Amino acid sequence: VSEDKPAKKAGLQKGDIVVKLGDSTIVDMMSYMRALSVFGEGDKTKAVITRNGEEMEFDIEFK
């Protein structure tokens, strides 16, 4: 999770595992990159992550 990026601003932390981004299920880095590529500046979506075995949902705004 990089500083000043949408994920960091939404509350994601280093070590979080993204399992869903928008409507896309994330299974590997390629599916993550494909899911990420559909969003542009100003778009908003939800991300589902796993942190310490617990599933959490975050709202992300792409800037």
PDB file of N, CA and C in Angstrom:
ATOM      1  N   VAL A   1       0.863  -1.174   0.000  1.00  0.00           N
ATOM      2  CA  VAL A   1       0.000   0.000   0.000  1.00  0.00           C
ATOM      3  C   VAL A   1       0.902   1.227   0.000  1.00  0.00           C
ATOM      4  N   SER A   2       0.841   1.998  -1.060  1.00  0.00           N
ATOM      5  CA  SER A   2       1.717   3.156  -1.228  1.00  0.00           C
ATOM      6  C   SER A   2       1.087   4.423  -0.672  1.00  0.00           C
ATOM      7  N   GLU A   3       1.936   5.304  -0.154  1.00  0.00           N
ATOM      8  CA  GLU A   3       1.470   6.594   0.346  1.00  0.00           C
ATOM      9  C   GLU A   3       0.779   7.368  -0.777  1.00  0.00           C
ATOM     10  N   ASP A   4      -0.222   8.150  -0.412  1.00  0.00           N
ATOM     11  CA  ASP A   4      -0.953   9.023  -1.341  1.00  0.00           C
ATOM     12  C   ASP A   4      -1.665   8.285  -2.464  1.00  0.00           C
ATOM     13  N   LYS A   5      -1.914   7.011  -2.305  1.00  0.00           N
ATOM     14  CA  LYS A   5      -2.673   6.232  -3.287  1.00  0.00           C
ATOM     15  C   LYS A   5      -4.076   5.992  -2.742  1.00  0.00           C
ATOM     16  N   PRO A   6      -5.056   5.732  -3.625  1.00  0.00           N
ATOM     17  CA  PRO A   6      -6.442   5.538  -3.169  1.00  0.00           C
ATOM     18  C   PRO A   6      -6.604   4.465  -2.094  1.00  0.00           C
ATOM     19  N   ALA A   7      -5.882   3.357  -2.205  1.00  0.00           N
ATOM     20  CA  ALA A   7      -6.023   2.279  -1.219  1.00  0.00           C
ATOM     21  C   ALA A   7      -5.595   2.748   0.168  1.00  0.00           C
ATOM     22  N   LYS A   8      -4.487   3.456   0.249  1.00  0.00           N
ATOM     23  CA  LYS A   8      -3.984   3.966   1.529  1.00  0.00           C
ATOM     24  C   LYS A   8      -4.974   4.964   2.120  1.00  0.00           C
ATOM     25  N   LYS A   9      -5.488   5.856   1.290  1.00  0.00           N
ATOM     26  CA  LYS A   9      -6.439   6.860   1.764  1.00  0.00           C
ATOM     27  C   LYS A   9      -7.735   6.221   2.241  1.00  0.00           C
ATOM     28  N   ALA A  10      -8.085   5.068   1.683  1.00  0.00           N
ATOM     29  CA  ALA A  10      -9.316   4.376   2.078  1.00  0.00           C
ATOM     30  C   ALA A  10      -9.149   3.600   3.380  1.00  0.00           C
ATOM     31  N   GLY A  11      -7.893   3.383   3.807  1.00  0.00           N
ATOM     32  CA  GLY A  11      -7.663   2.676   5.061  1.00  0.00           C
ATOM     33  C   GLY A  11      -7.021   1.313   4.932  1.00  0.00           C
ATOM     34  N   LEU A  12      -6.677   0.905   3.709  1.00  0.00           N
ATOM     35  CA  LEU A  12      -5.996  -0.378   3.550  1.00  0.00           C
ATOM     36  C   LEU A  12      -4.589  -0.281   4.116  1.00  0.00           C
ATOM     37  N   GLN A  13      -4.082  -1.409   4.605  1.00  0.00           N
ATOM     38  CA  GLN A  13      -2.777  -1.441   5.247  1.00  0.00           C
ATOM     39  C   GLN A  13      -1.883  -2.476   4.583  1.00  0.00           C
ATOM     40  N   LYS A  14      -0.581  -2.319   4.815  1.00  0.00           N
ATOM     41  CA  LYS A  14       0.380  -3.299   4.326  1.00  0.00           C
ATOM     42  C   LYS A  14       0.001  -4.665   4.887  1.00  0.00           C
ATOM     43  N   GLY A  15      -0.026  -5.680   4.026  1.00  0.00           N
ATOM     44  CA  GLY A  15      -0.383  -7.026   4.452  1.00  0.00           C
ATOM     45  C   GLY A  15      -1.832  -7.386   4.182  1.00  0.00           C
ATOM     46  N   ASP A  16      -2.684  -6.382   3.890  1.00  0.00           N
ATOM     47  CA  ASP A  16      -4.071  -6.668   3.528  1.00  0.00           C
ATOM     48  C   ASP A  16      -4.090  -7.428   2.205  1.00  0.00           C
ATOM     49  N   ILE A  17      -5.019  -8.353   2.068  1.00  0.00           N
ATOM     50  CA  ILE A  17      -5.166  -9.126   0.834  1.00  0.00           C
ATOM     51  C   ILE A  17      -6.485  -8.734   0.184  1.00  0.00           C
ATOM     52  N   VAL A  18      -6.403  -8.161  -1.015  1.00  0.00           N
ATOM     53  CA  VAL A  18      -7.606  -7.755  -1.744  1.00  0.00           C
ATOM     54  C   VAL A  18      -8.236  -9.004  -2.351  1.00  0.00           C
ATOM     55  N   VAL A  19      -9.497  -9.273  -1.999  1.00  0.00           N
ATOM     56  CA  VAL A  19     -10.190 -10.440  -2.540  1.00  0.00           C
ATOM     57  C   VAL A  19     -11.287 -10.046  -3.527  1.00  0.00           C
ATOM     58  N   LYS A  20     -11.681  -8.762  -3.501  1.00  0.00           N
ATOM     59  CA  LYS A  20     -12.685  -8.284  -4.451  1.00  0.00           C
ATOM     60  C   LYS A  20     -12.475  -6.791  -4.654  1.00  0.00           C
ATOM     61  N   LEU A  21     -12.538  -6.356  -5.908  1.00  0.00           N
ATOM     62  CA  LEU A  21     -12.426  -4.947  -6.250  1.00  0.00           C
ATOM     63  C   LEU A  21     -13.549  -4.637  -7.220  1.00  0.00           C
ATOM     64  N   GLY A  22     -14.495  -3.827  -6.770  1.00  0.00           N
ATOM     65  CA  GLY A  22     -15.686  -3.597  -7.576  1.00  0.00           C
ATOM     66  C   GLY A  22     -16.433  -4.902  -7.740  1.00  0.00           C
ATOM     67  N   ASP A  23     -16.737  -5.272  -8.984  1.00  0.00           N
ATOM     68  CA  ASP A  23     -17.443  -6.526  -9.270  1.00  0.00           C
ATOM     69  C   ASP A  23     -16.492  -7.694  -9.520  1.00  0.00           C
ATOM     70  N   SER A  24     -15.195  -7.435  -9.474  1.00  0.00           N
ATOM     71  CA  SER A  24     -14.207  -8.456  -9.839  1.00  0.00           C
ATOM     72  C   SER A  24     -13.653  -9.188  -8.619  1.00  0.00           C
ATOM     73  N   THR A  25     -13.635 -10.513  -8.705  1.00  0.00           N
ATOM     74  CA  THR A  25     -12.986 -11.333  -7.685  1.00  0.00           C
ATOM     75  C   THR A  25     -11.499 -11.385  -8.006  1.00  0.00           C
ATOM     76  N   ILE A  26     -10.683 -11.175  -6.990  1.00  0.00           N
ATOM     77  CA  ILE A  26      -9.239 -11.131  -7.176  1.00  0.00           C
ATOM     78  C   ILE A  26      -8.634 -12.453  -6.710  1.00  0.00           C
ATOM     79  N   VAL A  27      -7.928 -13.123  -7.625  1.00  0.00           N
ATOM     80  CA  VAL A  27      -7.306 -14.406  -7.284  1.00  0.00           C
ATOM     81  C   VAL A  27      -5.789 -14.368  -7.423  1.00  0.00           C
ATOM     82  N   ASP A  28      -5.282 -13.382  -8.185  1.00  0.00           N
ATOM     83  CA  ASP A  28      -3.843 -13.249  -8.374  1.00  0.00           C
ATOM     84  C   ASP A  28      -3.546 -11.829  -8.844  1.00  0.00           C
ATOM     85  N   MET A  29      -2.273 -11.540  -9.057  1.00  0.00           N
ATOM     86  CA  MET A  29      -1.874 -10.185  -9.445  1.00  0.00           C
ATOM     87  C   MET A  29      -2.480  -9.778 -10.785  1.00  0.00           C
ATOM     88  N   MET A  30      -2.596 -10.709 -11.724  1.00  0.00           N
ATOM     89  CA  MET A  30      -3.179 -10.376 -13.031  1.00  0.00           C
ATOM     90  C   MET A  30      -4.643  -9.981 -12.903  1.00  0.00           C
ATOM     91  N   SER A  31      -5.417 -10.710 -12.108  1.00  0.00           N
ATOM     92  CA  SER A  31      -6.831 -10.359 -11.947  1.00  0.00           C
ATOM     93  C   SER A  31      -6.964  -9.030 -11.205  1.00  0.00           C
ATOM     94  N   TYR A  32      -6.031  -8.745 -10.290  1.00  0.00           N
ATOM     95  CA  TYR A  32      -6.032  -7.453  -9.596  1.00  0.00           C
ATOM     96  C   TYR A  32      -5.763  -6.323 -10.590  1.00  0.00           C
ATOM     97  N   MET A  33      -4.765  -6.489 -11.443  1.00  0.00           N
ATOM     98  CA  MET A  33      -4.419  -5.456 -12.421  1.00  0.00           C
ATOM     99  C   MET A  33      -5.546  -5.249 -13.431  1.00  0.00           C
ATOM    100  N   ARG A  34      -6.196  -6.346 -13.856  1.00  0.00           N
ATOM    101  CA  ARG A  34      -7.337  -6.232 -14.774  1.00  0.00           C
ATOM    102  C   ARG A  34      -8.469  -5.454 -14.119  1.00  0.00           C
ATOM    103  N   ALA A  35      -8.777  -5.784 -12.874  1.00  0.00           N
ATOM    104  CA  ALA A  35      -9.858  -5.104 -12.153  1.00  0.00           C
ATOM    105  C   ALA A  35      -9.529  -3.630 -11.979  1.00  0.00           C
ATOM    106  N   LEU A  36      -8.298  -3.331 -11.655  1.00  0.00           N
ATOM    107  CA  LEU A  36      -7.868  -1.955 -11.431  1.00  0.00           C
ATOM    108  C   LEU A  36      -7.944  -1.126 -12.709  1.00  0.00           C
ATOM    109  N   SER A  37      -7.699  -1.757 -13.855  1.00  0.00           N
ATOM    110  CA  SER A  37      -7.617  -1.035 -15.128  1.00  0.00           C
ATOM    111  C   SER A  37      -8.944  -0.431 -15.582  1.00  0.00           C
ATOM    112  N   VAL A  38     -10.057  -0.870 -15.037  1.00  0.00           N
ATOM    113  CA  VAL A  38     -11.350  -0.338 -15.483  1.00  0.00           C
ATOM    114  C   VAL A  38     -11.727   0.958 -14.773  1.00  0.00           C
ATOM    115  N   PHE A  39     -10.964   1.327 -13.751  1.00  0.00           N
ATOM    116  CA  PHE A  39     -11.294   2.528 -12.993  1.00  0.00           C
ATOM    117  C   PHE A  39     -10.437   3.701 -13.435  1.00  0.00           C
ATOM    118  N   GLY A  40     -11.072   4.871 -13.491  1.00  0.00           N
ATOM    119  CA  GLY A  40     -10.363   6.090 -13.846  1.00  0.00           C
ATOM    120  C   GLY A  40     -10.509   7.129 -12.758  1.00  0.00           C
ATOM    121  N   GLU A  41      -9.907   8.264 -12.979  1.00  0.00           N
ATOM    122  CA  GLU A  41      -9.951   9.351 -12.015  1.00  0.00           C
ATOM    123  C   GLU A  41     -11.396   9.738 -11.706  1.00  0.00           C
ATOM    124  N   GLY A  42     -11.711   9.829 -10.426  1.00  0.00           N
ATOM    125  CA  GLY A  42     -13.044  10.205  -9.987  1.00  0.00           C
ATOM    126  C   GLY A  42     -13.983   9.034  -9.756  1.00  0.00           C
ATOM    127  N   ASP A  43     -13.601   7.836 -10.227  1.00  0.00           N
ATOM    128  CA  ASP A  43     -14.438   6.650 -10.005  1.00  0.00           C
ATOM    129  C   ASP A  43     -14.400   6.242  -8.536  1.00  0.00           C
ATOM    130  N   LYS A  44     -15.473   5.606  -8.097  1.00  0.00           N
ATOM    131  CA  LYS A  44     -15.562   5.079  -6.737  1.00  0.00           C
ATOM    132  C   LYS A  44     -15.995   3.625  -6.804  1.00  0.00           C
ATOM    133  N   THR A  45     -15.493   2.815  -5.880  1.00  0.00           N
ATOM    134  CA  THR A  45     -15.888   1.413  -5.810  1.00  0.00           C
ATOM    135  C   THR A  45     -15.657   0.892  -4.405  1.00  0.00           C
ATOM    136  N   LYS A  46     -16.028  -0.347  -4.201  1.00  0.00           N
ATOM    137  CA  LYS A  46     -15.783  -1.016  -2.925  1.00  0.00           C
ATOM    138  C   LYS A  46     -14.685  -2.054  -3.120  1.00  0.00           C
ATOM    139  N   ALA A  47     -13.878  -2.209  -2.086  1.00  0.00           N
ATOM    140  CA  ALA A  47     -12.856  -3.252  -2.068  1.00  0.00           C
ATOM    141  C   ALA A  47     -13.113  -4.122  -0.850  1.00  0.00           C
ATOM    142  N   VAL A  48     -13.063  -5.428  -1.046  1.00  0.00           N
ATOM    143  CA  VAL A  48     -13.162  -6.371   0.066  1.00  0.00           C
ATOM    144  C   VAL A  48     -11.764  -6.929   0.274  1.00  0.00           C
ATOM    145  N   ILE A  49     -11.302  -6.855   1.517  1.00  0.00           N
ATOM    146  CA  ILE A  49      -9.962  -7.339   1.831  1.00  0.00           C
ATOM    147  C   ILE A  49     -10.034  -8.328   2.989  1.00  0.00           C
ATOM    148  N   THR A  50      -8.969  -9.095   3.118  1.00  0.00           N
ATOM    149  CA  THR A  50      -8.795  -9.959   4.281  1.00  0.00           C
ATOM    150  C   THR A  50      -7.632  -9.396   5.084  1.00  0.00           C
ATOM    151  N   ARG A  51      -7.880  -9.137   6.358  1.00  0.00           N
ATOM    152  CA  ARG A  51      -6.843  -8.638   7.267  1.00  0.00           C
ATOM    153  C   ARG A  51      -6.853  -9.510   8.513  1.00  0.00           C
ATOM    154  N   ASN A  52      -5.751 -10.189   8.759  1.00  0.00           N
ATOM    155  CA  ASN A  52      -5.644 -11.063   9.936  1.00  0.00           C
ATOM    156  C   ASN A  52      -6.798 -12.058  10.009  1.00  0.00           C
ATOM    157  N   GLY A  53      -7.183 -12.617   8.851  1.00  0.00           N
ATOM    158  CA  GLY A  53      -8.233 -13.623   8.800  1.00  0.00           C
ATOM    159  C   GLY A  53      -9.644 -13.072   8.831  1.00  0.00           C
ATOM    160  N   GLU A  54      -9.791 -11.752   8.909  1.00  0.00           N
ATOM    161  CA  GLU A  54     -11.114 -11.122   8.963  1.00  0.00           C
ATOM    162  C   GLU A  54     -11.380 -10.373   7.665  1.00  0.00           C
ATOM    163  N   GLU A  55     -12.584 -10.558   7.089  1.00  0.00           N
ATOM    164  CA  GLU A  55     -12.956  -9.863   5.869  1.00  0.00           C
ATOM    165  C   GLU A  55     -13.487  -8.478   6.218  1.00  0.00           C
ATOM    166  N   MET A  56     -13.027  -7.474   5.464  1.00  0.00           N
ATOM    167  CA  MET A  56     -13.433  -6.092   5.693  1.00  0.00           C
ATOM    168  C   MET A  56     -13.749  -5.445   4.352  1.00  0.00           C
ATOM    169  N   GLU A  57     -14.612  -4.424   4.374  1.00  0.00           N
ATOM    170  CA  GLU A  57     -14.989  -3.720   3.149  1.00  0.00           C
ATOM    171  C   GLU A  57     -14.608  -2.247   3.269  1.00  0.00           C
ATOM    172  N   PHE A  58     -14.065  -1.700   2.190  1.00  0.00           N
ATOM    173  CA  PHE A  58     -13.640  -0.306   2.162  1.00  0.00           C
ATOM    174  C   PHE A  58     -14.189   0.373   0.917  1.00  0.00           C
ATOM    175  N   ASP A  59     -14.503   1.658   1.036  1.00  0.00           N
ATOM    176  CA  ASP A  59     -14.871   2.479  -0.115  1.00  0.00           C
ATOM    177  C   ASP A  59     -13.599   3.134  -0.639  1.00  0.00           C
ATOM    178  N   ILE A  60     -13.378   3.025  -1.940  1.00  0.00           N
ATOM    179  CA  ILE A  60     -12.180   3.591  -2.555  1.00  0.00           C
ATOM    180  C   ILE A  60     -12.593   4.599  -3.614  1.00  0.00           C
ATOM    181  N   GLU A  61     -11.932   5.760  -3.601  1.00  0.00           N
ATOM    182  CA  GLU A  61     -12.135   6.771  -4.636  1.00  0.00           C
ATOM    183  C   GLU A  61     -10.813   6.973  -5.365  1.00  0.00           C
ATOM    184  N   PHE A  62     -10.854   6.829  -6.680  1.00  0.00           N
ATOM    185  CA  PHE A  62      -9.653   6.966  -7.498  1.00  0.00           C
ATOM    186  C   PHE A  62      -9.459   8.429  -7.862  1.00  0.00           C
ATOM    187  N   LYS A  63      -8.284   8.952  -7.543  1.00  0.00           N
ATOM    188  CA  LYS A  63      -7.985  10.366  -7.829  1.00  0.00           C
ATOM    189  C   LYS A  63      -6.749  10.479  -8.670  1.00  0.00           C
TER     190      LYS A  63
END
